[in-house]
């Protein structure tokens, strides 16, 4: 993402079907724009979705930087300069 240290990449864990395990898949089926962006490397984070997965274990600086990158990347849509297009029918 221009203006940040981030690059957005396709889902590195497609076998886990994270999009379909979230509310996003239901929203997308209903025609609501839905995205999945992760701030974690779940293959190396031993606390991910465990009992010990607490706020203190999060990389808050990375989460904040990710939110800023999302905000920057959406400016064209918000201003009306860019128009998102629909993805062909979602298949699972």
Coordinates of C-alpha atoms in Angstrom, one line a residue:
X1 CA 0.0 0.0 0.0
X2 CA 1.5 3.3 -1.1
X3 CA 2.3 5.5 1.8
X4 CA 2.7 2.6 4.3
X5 CA 5.1 -0.2 4.9
X6 CA 2.4 -2.7 4.0
X7 CA 1.7 -4.9 1.0
X8 CA -1.6 -6.7 0.8
X9 CA -1.4 -10.3 -0.2
X10 CA -3.9 -13.1 -1.0
X11 CA -4.9 -15.4 1.9
X12 CA -1.8 -17.3 2.9
X13 CA -4.0 -20.0 4.7
X14 CA -6.6 -20.9 2.1
X15 CA -6.9 -24.4 3.5
X16 CA -8.2 -23.0 6.7
X17 CA -11.1 -21.2 4.9
X18 CA -10.9 -18.2 7.3
X19 CA -13.2 -16.0 5.1
X20 CA -15.9 -18.7 5.2
X21 CA -15.4 -19.2 9.0
X22 CA -16.1 -15.5 9.6
X23 CA -19.3 -13.3 9.3
X24 CA -17.8 -12.0 6.1
X25 CA -19.0 -14.9 4.0
X26 CA -22.6 -14.5 5.0
X27 CA -22.4 -10.7 4.4
X28 CA -20.9 -11.3 0.9
X29 CA -23.6 -13.8 0.0
X30 CA -26.1 -11.0 1.0
X31 CA -24.4 -8.6 -1.3
X32 CA -22.7 -6.6 1.5
X33 CA -19.0 -5.7 0.7
X34 CA -16.9 -7.9 2.9
X35 CA -13.2 -8.3 3.4
X36 CA -10.8 -10.3 5.5
X37 CA -7.6 -8.8 6.6
X38 CA -5.5 -10.4 9.2
X39 CA -2.8 -8.8 11.4
X40 CA -1.5 -12.1 12.6
X41 CA 0.6 -15.0 11.2
X42 CA -1.6 -17.7 12.6
X43 CA 0.8 -20.5 11.6
X44 CA 3.4 -19.2 14.0
X45 CA 1.2 -17.5 16.7
X46 CA 0.7 -20.2 19.3
X47 CA -1.8 -18.1 21.2
X48 CA -4.2 -17.5 18.3
X49 CA -7.8 -18.2 19.4
X50 CA -6.6 -20.0 22.5
X51 CA -7.5 -19.4 26.2
X52 CA -4.3 -17.3 26.6
X53 CA -5.0 -15.1 23.5
X54 CA -5.4 -11.9 25.5
X55 CA -5.0 -8.2 24.6
X56 CA -1.5 -8.2 26.2
X57 CA -0.4 -10.8 23.7
X58 CA -1.4 -8.8 20.6
X59 CA 1.0 -6.7 18.5
X60 CA -1.1 -3.5 18.9
X61 CA 1.4 -1.4 16.9
X62 CA 1.0 -3.7 13.9
X63 CA -2.8 -3.7 14.3
X64 CA -2.9 0.1 14.3
X65 CA -0.5 0.3 11.3
X66 CA -2.8 -2.1 9.5
X67 CA -5.9 0.0 10.2
X68 CA -4.1 3.1 8.9
X69 CA -3.1 1.2 5.7
X70 CA -6.7 0.1 5.2
X71 CA -7.9 3.7 5.7
X72 CA -5.3 4.9 3.1
X73 CA -6.2 2.2 0.6
X74 CA -9.9 3.0 0.8
X75 CA -9.6 6.7 0.1
X76 CA -10.4 6.3 -3.6
X77 CA -13.6 4.4 -2.8
X78 CA -14.7 6.8 -0.1
X79 CA -14.1 9.9 -2.4
X80 CA -15.9 8.3 -5.3
X81 CA -12.8 8.2 -7.5
X82 CA -12.7 4.4 -7.5
X83 CA -15.7 2.0 -7.8
X84 CA -15.3 -1.5 -6.5
X85 CA -16.6 -4.3 -8.8
X86 CA -18.3 -7.4 -7.6
X87 CA -16.5 -10.7 -7.6
X88 CA -18.3 -13.4 -9.6
X89 CA -20.5 -15.7 -7.6
X90 CA -18.8 -16.9 -4.4
X91 CA -18.2 -20.6 -4.4
X92 CA -17.2 -22.6 -1.4

